């Protein structure tokens, strides 16, 4: 079994109902590679260094936010193979962010709208870092209406995911989850296209 070592330091500020956090971190773990002697063994080391910040809570009585951004430098070293030594881990973005804003509309009690934006920067698609896979940003919109039917709380939801119908690769993952194996190229997972969905939630 692998053992990771992590150092992290952070700070949190509570501004009424809004919490702000920030921290820096470093995570290290052994990384198995097919070394120059063609043996699959624990030889490399993966180090994830980065910083992140987040905001969560109520800005006003009607406006709530949930979001954050992470800056990451994921590097693999000591692989014994020049083509893959001191390279970025394939499939990991250096910048990842997400923000959800929820607004209760005062003019109509029970009605609220939300916007959710996510962002991933470009990622390397292979172990040798010879090409990148484009980053992406998506936007989801939603509305909900809370009312009562037969003295029971009912919420009606309508949402549109990926409003712009962005075509993107949601995930780029190694061919093997245990290290640098095979031809060194990653596997891609397509992102979801634009989707519209509605539902009703009843609280018994």
Short mmCIF file of N, CA, C and O in Angstrom, two decimals, residues 3-112:
data_model
loop_
_atom_site.label_atom_id
_atom_site.label_comp_id
_atom_site.label_asym_id
_atom_site.label_seq_id
_atom_site.Cartn_x
_atom_site.Cartn_y
_atom_site.Cartn_z
N UNK A 3 1.68 5.19 0.87
CA UNK A 3 1.43 6.13 1.96
C UNK A 3 1.77 7.54 1.48
O UNK A 3 2.87 7.78 1.00
N UNK A 4 0.81 8.44 1.62
CA UNK A 4 1.02 9.83 1.26
C UNK A 4 1.40 10.64 2.49
O UNK A 4 1.01 10.31 3.61
N UNK A 5 2.16 11.69 2.26
CA UNK A 5 2.50 12.64 3.32
C UNK A 5 2.01 14.01 2.89
O UNK A 5 2.21 14.42 1.75
N UNK A 6 1.35 14.68 3.81
CA UNK A 6 0.75 15.96 3.47
C UNK A 6 1.05 17.01 4.54
O UNK A 6 0.94 16.73 5.74
N UNK A 7 1.44 18.20 4.08
CA UNK A 7 1.57 19.35 4.96
C UNK A 7 0.61 20.42 4.45
O UNK A 7 0.52 20.66 3.24
N UNK A 8 -0.09 21.05 5.38
CA UNK A 8 -1.08 22.05 4.98
C UNK A 8 -1.22 23.09 6.08
O UNK A 8 -1.20 22.78 7.27
N UNK A 9 -1.36 24.34 5.66
CA UNK A 9 -1.62 25.41 6.61
C UNK A 9 -2.66 26.34 5.98
O UNK A 9 -2.63 26.61 4.78
N UNK A 10 -3.62 26.77 6.79
CA UNK A 10 -4.70 27.58 6.26
C UNK A 10 -5.23 28.56 7.27
O UNK A 10 -4.83 28.58 8.44
N UNK A 11 -6.16 29.39 6.81
CA UNK A 11 -6.76 30.41 7.66
C UNK A 11 -8.23 30.55 7.28
O UNK A 11 -8.58 30.48 6.10
N UNK A 12 -9.06 30.76 8.26
CA UNK A 12 -10.50 30.88 8.03
C UNK A 12 -11.01 32.14 8.70
O UNK A 12 -10.63 32.45 9.84
N UNK A 13 -11.86 32.87 7.99
CA UNK A 13 -12.49 34.07 8.51
C UNK A 13 -14.00 33.92 8.41
O UNK A 13 -14.52 33.58 7.34
N UNK A 14 -14.69 34.15 9.52
CA UNK A 14 -16.15 34.11 9.54
C UNK A 14 -16.68 35.53 9.58
O UNK A 14 -16.45 36.26 10.55
N UNK A 15 -17.34 35.93 8.49
CA UNK A 15 -17.93 37.27 8.40
C UNK A 15 -19.44 37.12 8.52
O UNK A 15 -20.16 37.04 7.52
N UNK A 16 -19.92 37.04 9.74
CA UNK A 16 -21.35 36.80 9.92
C UNK A 16 -21.72 35.42 9.43
O UNK A 16 -21.23 34.41 9.93
N UNK A 17 -22.53 35.37 8.38
CA UNK A 17 -22.96 34.09 7.81
C UNK A 17 -22.11 33.66 6.63
O UNK A 17 -22.39 32.66 5.98
N UNK A 18 -21.05 34.39 6.34
CA UNK A 18 -20.16 34.08 5.22
C UNK A 18 -18.80 33.63 5.74
O UNK A 18 -18.17 34.33 6.53
N UNK A 19 -18.35 32.44 5.30
CA UNK A 19 -17.05 31.90 5.69
C UNK A 19 -16.08 32.00 4.52
O UNK A 19 -16.40 31.57 3.40
N UNK A 20 -14.91 32.55 4.79
CA UNK A 20 -13.84 32.65 3.80
C UNK A 20 -12.66 31.82 4.27
O UNK A 20 -12.26 31.91 5.44
N UNK A 21 -12.09 31.01 3.40
CA UNK A 21 -10.94 30.18 3.76
C UNK A 21 -9.86 30.28 2.71
O UNK A 21 -10.13 30.56 1.53
N UNK A 22 -8.62 30.05 3.13
CA UNK A 22 -7.48 30.00 2.22
C UNK A 22 -6.43 29.09 2.84
O UNK A 22 -6.27 29.04 4.06
N UNK A 23 -5.73 28.33 1.99
CA UNK A 23 -4.67 27.47 2.51
C UNK A 23 -3.68 27.13 1.41
O UNK A 23 -3.96 27.29 0.22
N UNK A 24 -2.51 26.68 1.84
CA UNK A 24 -1.49 26.15 0.93
C UNK A 24 -1.16 24.74 1.40
O UNK A 24 -1.30 24.41 2.58
N UNK A 25 -0.74 23.90 0.46
CA UNK A 25 -0.53 22.49 0.81
C UNK A 25 0.55 21.88 -0.06
O UNK A 25 0.88 22.38 -1.14
N UNK A 26 1.06 20.75 0.42
CA UNK A 26 2.01 19.92 -0.35
C UNK A 26 1.73 18.47 0.00
O UNK A 26 1.74 18.10 1.18
N UNK A 27 1.48 17.66 -1.02
CA UNK A 27 1.20 16.24 -0.85
C UNK A 27 2.24 15.45 -1.64
O UNK A 27 2.47 15.72 -2.82
N UNK A 28 2.86 14.48 -1.00
CA UNK A 28 3.85 13.63 -1.67
C UNK A 28 3.47 12.17 -1.51
O UNK A 28 2.99 11.76 -0.45
N UNK A 29 3.69 11.40 -2.57
CA UNK A 29 3.42 9.97 -2.49
C UNK A 29 4.31 9.23 -3.47
O UNK A 29 4.73 9.79 -4.51
N UNK A 30 4.62 7.96 -3.18
CA UNK A 30 5.40 7.16 -4.14
C UNK A 30 4.61 7.00 -5.44
O UNK A 30 3.38 7.00 -5.44
N UNK A 31 5.34 6.86 -6.53
CA UNK A 31 4.69 6.70 -7.83
C UNK A 31 5.38 5.58 -8.60
O UNK A 31 6.57 5.66 -8.89
N UNK A 32 4.65 4.52 -8.93
CA UNK A 32 5.25 3.41 -9.67
C UNK A 32 5.37 3.73 -11.16
O UNK A 32 4.48 4.35 -11.74
N UNK A 33 6.46 3.33 -11.75
CA UNK A 33 6.70 3.59 -13.16
C UNK A 33 7.33 2.36 -13.79
O UNK A 33 7.88 1.49 -13.11
N UNK A 34 7.23 2.29 -15.11
CA UNK A 34 8.02 1.30 -15.85
C UNK A 34 9.38 1.95 -16.08
O UNK A 34 9.52 2.84 -16.92
N UNK A 35 10.37 1.57 -15.30
CA UNK A 35 11.66 2.24 -15.30
C UNK A 35 12.49 1.85 -16.52
O UNK A 35 12.05 1.08 -17.39
N UNK A 36 13.73 2.40 -16.58
CA UNK A 36 14.60 2.14 -17.72
C UNK A 36 14.95 0.66 -17.86
O UNK A 36 15.27 0.19 -18.95
N UNK A 37 14.86 -0.08 -16.75
CA UNK A 37 15.15 -1.52 -16.82
C UNK A 37 13.92 -2.34 -17.18
O UNK A 37 13.93 -3.56 -17.07
N UNK A 38 12.84 -1.63 -17.60
CA UNK A 38 11.58 -2.27 -18.04
C UNK A 38 10.86 -2.99 -16.91
O UNK A 38 10.02 -3.86 -17.16
N UNK A 39 11.18 -2.65 -15.68
CA UNK A 39 10.51 -3.25 -14.52
C UNK A 39 9.51 -2.24 -13.96
O UNK A 39 9.85 -1.07 -13.75
N UNK A 40 8.29 -2.70 -13.72
CA UNK A 40 7.28 -1.86 -13.10
C UNK A 40 7.51 -1.85 -11.61
O UNK A 40 7.37 -2.87 -10.93
N UNK A 41 7.91 -0.69 -11.08
CA UNK A 41 8.31 -0.64 -9.68
C UNK A 41 8.09 0.76 -9.10
O UNK A 41 7.88 1.73 -9.83
N UNK A 42 8.13 0.84 -7.77
CA UNK A 42 8.05 2.13 -7.10
C UNK A 42 9.38 2.85 -7.26
O UNK A 42 10.36 2.53 -6.58
N UNK A 43 9.40 3.80 -8.16
CA UNK A 43 10.64 4.52 -8.41
C UNK A 43 10.42 6.03 -8.45
O UNK A 43 11.29 6.79 -8.05
N UNK A 44 9.27 6.47 -8.92
CA UNK A 44 9.01 7.90 -9.00
C UNK A 44 8.36 8.45 -7.74
O UNK A 44 8.03 7.72 -6.80
N UNK A 45 8.22 9.78 -7.72
CA UNK A 45 7.52 10.44 -6.62
C UNK A 45 6.62 11.52 -7.20
O UNK A 45 7.05 12.30 -8.05
N UNK A 46 5.38 11.54 -6.75
CA UNK A 46 4.44 12.56 -7.18
C UNK A 46 4.31 13.60 -6.06
O UNK A 46 4.09 13.25 -4.89
N UNK A 47 4.46 14.86 -6.42
CA UNK A 47 4.31 15.96 -5.47
C UNK A 47 3.25 16.91 -5.99
O UNK A 47 3.37 17.44 -7.10
N UNK A 48 2.19 17.08 -5.22
CA UNK A 48 1.13 18.04 -5.55
C UNK A 48 1.28 19.24 -4.62
O UNK A 48 1.01 19.15 -3.43
N UNK A 49 1.69 20.36 -5.18
CA UNK A 49 1.83 21.58 -4.41
C UNK A 49 0.82 22.60 -4.92
O UNK A 49 0.61 22.72 -6.13
N UNK A 50 0.19 23.32 -4.00
CA UNK A 50 -0.80 24.26 -4.47
C UNK A 50 -1.38 25.12 -3.37
O UNK A 50 -0.94 25.11 -2.22
N UNK A 51 -2.38 25.87 -3.77
CA UNK A 51 -3.09 26.76 -2.85
C UNK A 51 -4.56 26.79 -3.28
O UNK A 51 -4.88 26.57 -4.45
N UNK A 52 -5.42 27.04 -2.32
CA UNK A 52 -6.84 27.11 -2.63
C UNK A 52 -7.53 28.11 -1.71
O UNK A 52 -7.06 28.40 -0.60
N UNK A 53 -8.64 28.64 -2.19
CA UNK A 53 -9.45 29.55 -1.39
C UNK A 53 -10.91 29.27 -1.69
O UNK A 53 -11.26 28.75 -2.75
N UNK A 54 -11.77 29.60 -0.74
CA UNK A 54 -13.19 29.33 -0.93
C UNK A 54 -14.03 30.36 -0.19
O UNK A 54 -13.56 31.03 0.74
N UNK A 55 -15.27 30.49 -0.64
CA UNK A 55 -16.26 31.34 0.02
C UNK A 55 -17.55 30.55 0.10
O UNK A 55 -17.97 29.92 -0.87
N UNK A 56 -18.17 30.57 1.27
CA UNK A 56 -19.40 29.79 1.47
C UNK A 56 -20.28 30.51 2.47
O UNK A 56 -19.83 30.88 3.56
N UNK A 57 -21.55 30.70 2.08
CA UNK A 57 -22.49 31.28 3.02
C UNK A 57 -23.32 32.38 2.41
O UNK A 57 -23.36 32.58 1.19
N UNK A 58 -24.01 33.13 3.26
CA UNK A 58 -24.94 34.16 2.83
C UNK A 58 -24.25 35.51 2.76
O UNK A 58 -23.63 35.96 3.73
N UNK A 59 -24.34 36.15 1.59
CA UNK A 59 -23.83 37.51 1.42
C UNK A 59 -24.87 38.52 1.92
O UNK A 59 -24.55 39.50 2.58
N UNK A 60 -26.14 38.27 1.57
CA UNK A 60 -27.28 39.04 2.07
C UNK A 60 -28.36 38.05 2.47
O UNK A 60 -28.19 36.83 2.38
N UNK A 61 -29.51 38.57 2.88
CA UNK A 61 -30.62 37.69 3.24
C UNK A 61 -31.09 36.87 2.05
O UNK A 61 -31.65 35.77 2.22
N UNK A 62 -30.88 37.39 0.84
CA UNK A 62 -31.40 36.71 -0.36
C UNK A 62 -30.31 36.09 -1.23
O UNK A 62 -30.62 35.28 -2.10
N UNK A 63 -29.06 36.46 -1.03
CA UNK A 63 -27.98 36.02 -1.91
C UNK A 63 -27.02 35.10 -1.15
O UNK A 63 -26.47 35.47 -0.11
N UNK A 64 -26.83 33.87 -1.69
CA UNK A 64 -25.93 32.88 -1.09
C UNK A 64 -24.92 32.44 -2.14
O UNK A 64 -25.26 32.27 -3.32
N UNK A 65 -23.67 32.25 -1.71
CA UNK A 65 -22.62 31.82 -2.64
C UNK A 65 -21.90 30.60 -2.07
O UNK A 65 -21.75 30.44 -0.86
N UNK A 66 -21.47 29.74 -2.99
CA UNK A 66 -20.64 28.58 -2.66
C UNK A 66 -19.61 28.47 -3.78
O UNK A 66 -19.97 28.25 -4.93
N UNK A 67 -18.35 28.64 -3.46
CA UNK A 67 -17.37 28.55 -4.53
C UNK A 67 -15.95 28.54 -4.04
O UNK A 67 -15.67 28.73 -2.86
N UNK A 68 -15.05 28.31 -4.99
CA UNK A 68 -13.64 28.29 -4.65
C UNK A 68 -12.78 28.11 -5.87
O UNK A 68 -13.27 27.82 -6.97
N UNK A 69 -11.48 28.28 -5.68
CA UNK A 69 -10.52 28.10 -6.76
C UNK A 69 -9.29 27.40 -6.19
O UNK A 69 -8.89 27.65 -5.05
N UNK A 70 -8.71 26.50 -6.99
CA UNK A 70 -7.52 25.76 -6.58
C UNK A 70 -6.44 25.93 -7.64
O UNK A 70 -6.70 25.80 -8.84
N UNK A 71 -5.23 26.24 -7.18
CA UNK A 71 -4.05 26.32 -8.04
C UNK A 71 -3.15 25.14 -7.68
O UNK A 71 -2.77 24.99 -6.51
N UNK A 72 -2.81 24.33 -8.67
CA UNK A 72 -2.11 23.07 -8.40
C UNK A 72 -0.91 22.90 -9.32
O UNK A 72 -0.98 23.22 -10.52
N UNK A 73 0.17 22.41 -8.74
CA UNK A 73 1.37 22.05 -9.52
C UNK A 73 1.67 20.58 -9.25
O UNK A 73 2.41 20.25 -8.31
N UNK A 74 1.10 19.67 -10.05
CA UNK A 74 1.31 18.23 -9.83
C UNK A 74 2.48 17.71 -10.67
O UNK A 74 2.39 17.63 -11.89
N UNK A 75 3.55 17.32 -10.02
CA UNK A 75 4.77 16.95 -10.74
C UNK A 75 5.23 15.56 -10.34
O UNK A 75 5.14 15.18 -9.17
N UNK A 76 5.72 14.81 -11.32
CA UNK A 76 6.32 13.50 -11.06
C UNK A 76 7.82 13.60 -11.31
O UNK A 76 8.27 14.08 -12.36
N UNK A 77 8.63 13.15 -10.34
CA UNK A 77 10.08 13.21 -10.45
C UNK A 77 10.69 11.85 -10.14
O UNK A 77 10.01 10.93 -9.68
N UNK A 78 11.98 11.73 -10.39
CA UNK A 78 12.78 10.52 -10.07
C UNK A 78 12.19 9.26 -10.73
O UNK A 78 12.17 8.19 -10.13
N UNK A 79 11.74 9.40 -11.97
CA UNK A 79 11.18 8.23 -12.65
C UNK A 79 12.26 7.35 -13.27
O UNK A 79 12.01 6.19 -13.58
N UNK A 80 13.45 7.90 -13.47
CA UNK A 80 14.50 7.13 -14.14
C UNK A 80 14.35 7.09 -15.64
O UNK A 80 15.15 6.45 -16.33
N UNK A 81 13.34 7.78 -16.17
CA UNK A 81 13.11 7.83 -17.61
C UNK A 81 13.08 9.30 -18.03
O UNK A 81 12.19 10.05 -17.60
N UNK A 82 14.05 9.78 -18.83
CA UNK A 82 14.11 11.20 -19.18
C UNK A 82 12.82 11.73 -19.80
O UNK A 82 12.45 12.88 -19.57
N UNK A 83 12.11 10.91 -20.56
CA UNK A 83 10.91 11.39 -21.24
C UNK A 83 9.78 11.72 -20.28
O UNK A 83 8.89 12.51 -20.61
N UNK A 84 9.81 11.12 -19.10
CA UNK A 84 8.70 11.34 -18.16
C UNK A 84 9.16 11.95 -16.84
O UNK A 84 8.33 12.17 -15.96
N UNK A 85 10.44 12.23 -16.70
CA UNK A 85 10.95 12.77 -15.43
C UNK A 85 10.68 14.27 -15.34
O UNK A 85 10.82 15.01 -16.32
N UNK A 86 10.29 14.72 -14.16
CA UNK A 86 10.02 16.13 -13.89
C UNK A 86 8.92 16.66 -14.81
O UNK A 86 9.01 17.78 -15.34
N UNK A 87 7.87 15.86 -14.99
CA UNK A 87 6.75 16.24 -15.85
C UNK A 87 5.48 16.44 -15.02
O UNK A 87 5.37 15.97 -13.89
N UNK A 88 4.53 17.13 -15.63
CA UNK A 88 3.22 17.31 -14.99
C UNK A 88 2.42 16.02 -15.09
O UNK A 88 2.50 15.29 -16.09
N UNK A 89 1.65 15.73 -14.06
CA UNK A 89 0.80 14.54 -14.07
C UNK A 89 -0.29 14.73 -15.12
O UNK A 89 -0.97 15.76 -15.16
N UNK A 90 -0.45 13.75 -15.98
CA UNK A 90 -1.44 13.89 -17.04
C UNK A 90 -2.86 13.98 -16.46
O UNK A 90 -3.18 13.36 -15.44
N UNK A 91 -3.67 14.78 -17.11
CA UNK A 91 -5.08 14.87 -16.74
C UNK A 91 -5.41 15.82 -15.61
O UNK A 91 -6.60 16.01 -15.30
N UNK A 92 -4.41 16.44 -14.98
CA UNK A 92 -4.67 17.35 -13.87
C UNK A 92 -4.50 18.80 -14.33
O UNK A 92 -3.46 19.17 -14.86
N UNK A 93 -5.53 19.60 -14.11
CA UNK A 93 -5.47 21.02 -14.46
C UNK A 93 -4.71 21.81 -13.39
O UNK A 93 -4.79 21.50 -12.21
N UNK A 94 -4.03 22.84 -13.83
CA UNK A 94 -3.32 23.70 -12.88
C UNK A 94 -4.26 24.66 -12.17
O UNK A 94 -3.96 25.12 -11.06
N UNK A 95 -5.38 24.98 -12.81
CA UNK A 95 -6.36 25.88 -12.20
C UNK A 95 -7.75 25.26 -12.33
O UNK A 95 -8.16 24.88 -13.43
N UNK A 96 -8.43 25.13 -11.21
CA UNK A 96 -9.80 24.60 -11.19
C UNK A 96 -10.63 25.53 -10.31
O UNK A 96 -10.23 25.89 -9.20
N UNK A 97 -11.79 25.92 -10.81
CA UNK A 97 -12.64 26.81 -10.04
C UNK A 97 -14.11 26.50 -10.23
O UNK A 97 -14.51 25.91 -11.24
N UNK A 98 -14.89 26.89 -9.25
CA UNK A 98 -16.33 26.66 -9.30
C UNK A 98 -17.02 27.73 -8.45
O UNK A 98 -16.51 28.08 -7.37
N UNK A 99 -18.16 28.23 -8.94
CA UNK A 99 -18.92 29.21 -8.17
C UNK A 99 -20.42 29.00 -8.41
O UNK A 99 -20.87 28.97 -9.55
N UNK A 100 -21.14 28.81 -7.32
CA UNK A 100 -22.59 28.69 -7.36
C UNK A 100 -23.19 29.90 -6.63
O UNK A 100 -22.86 30.16 -5.47
N UNK A 101 -24.05 30.64 -7.33
CA UNK A 101 -24.73 31.80 -6.75
C UNK A 101 -26.22 31.51 -6.74
O UNK A 101 -26.80 31.18 -7.77
N UNK A 102 -26.82 31.62 -5.57
CA UNK A 102 -28.25 31.35 -5.41
C UNK A 102 -28.93 32.63 -4.91
O UNK A 102 -28.49 33.22 -3.91
N UNK A 103 -30.00 33.02 -5.60
CA UNK A 103 -30.67 34.29 -5.27
C UNK A 103 -32.16 34.06 -5.08
O UNK A 103 -32.85 33.59 -6.00
N UNK A 104 -32.65 34.37 -3.89
CA UNK A 104 -34.08 34.31 -3.61
C UNK A 104 -34.72 35.63 -4.05
O UNK A 104 -34.32 36.71 -3.56
N UNK A 105 -35.67 35.55 -4.96
CA UNK A 105 -36.26 36.74 -5.56
C UNK A 105 -37.31 37.34 -4.61
O UNK A 105 -38.35 36.72 -4.35
N UNK A 106 -37.05 38.54 -4.08
CA UNK A 106 -37.94 39.11 -3.06
C UNK A 106 -39.35 39.40 -3.56
O UNK A 106 -40.30 39.38 -2.78
N UNK A 107 -39.49 39.69 -4.87
CA UNK A 107 -40.81 40.09 -5.38
C UNK A 107 -41.82 38.96 -5.37
O UNK A 107 -43.03 39.21 -5.41
N UNK A 108 -41.34 37.71 -5.33
CA UNK A 108 -42.26 36.57 -5.32
C UNK A 108 -41.74 35.56 -4.30
O UNK A 108 -40.74 34.89 -4.53
N UNK A 109 -42.41 35.46 -3.19
CA UNK A 109 -41.98 34.56 -2.12
C UNK A 109 -41.93 33.12 -2.62
O UNK A 109 -42.85 32.65 -3.30
N UNK A 110 -40.84 32.45 -2.32
CA UNK A 110 -40.68 31.06 -2.71
C UNK A 110 -39.94 30.85 -4.01
O UNK A 110 -39.54 29.73 -4.32
N UNK A 111 -39.72 31.93 -4.80
CA UNK A 111 -39.04 31.79 -6.08
C UNK A 111 -37.55 32.13 -5.92
O UNK A 111 -37.19 33.12 -5.27
N UNK A 112 -36.70 31.30 -6.51
CA UNK A 112 -35.25 31.52 -6.45
C UNK A 112 -34.61 31.10 -7.76
O UNK A 112 -35.14 30.26 -8.50
#
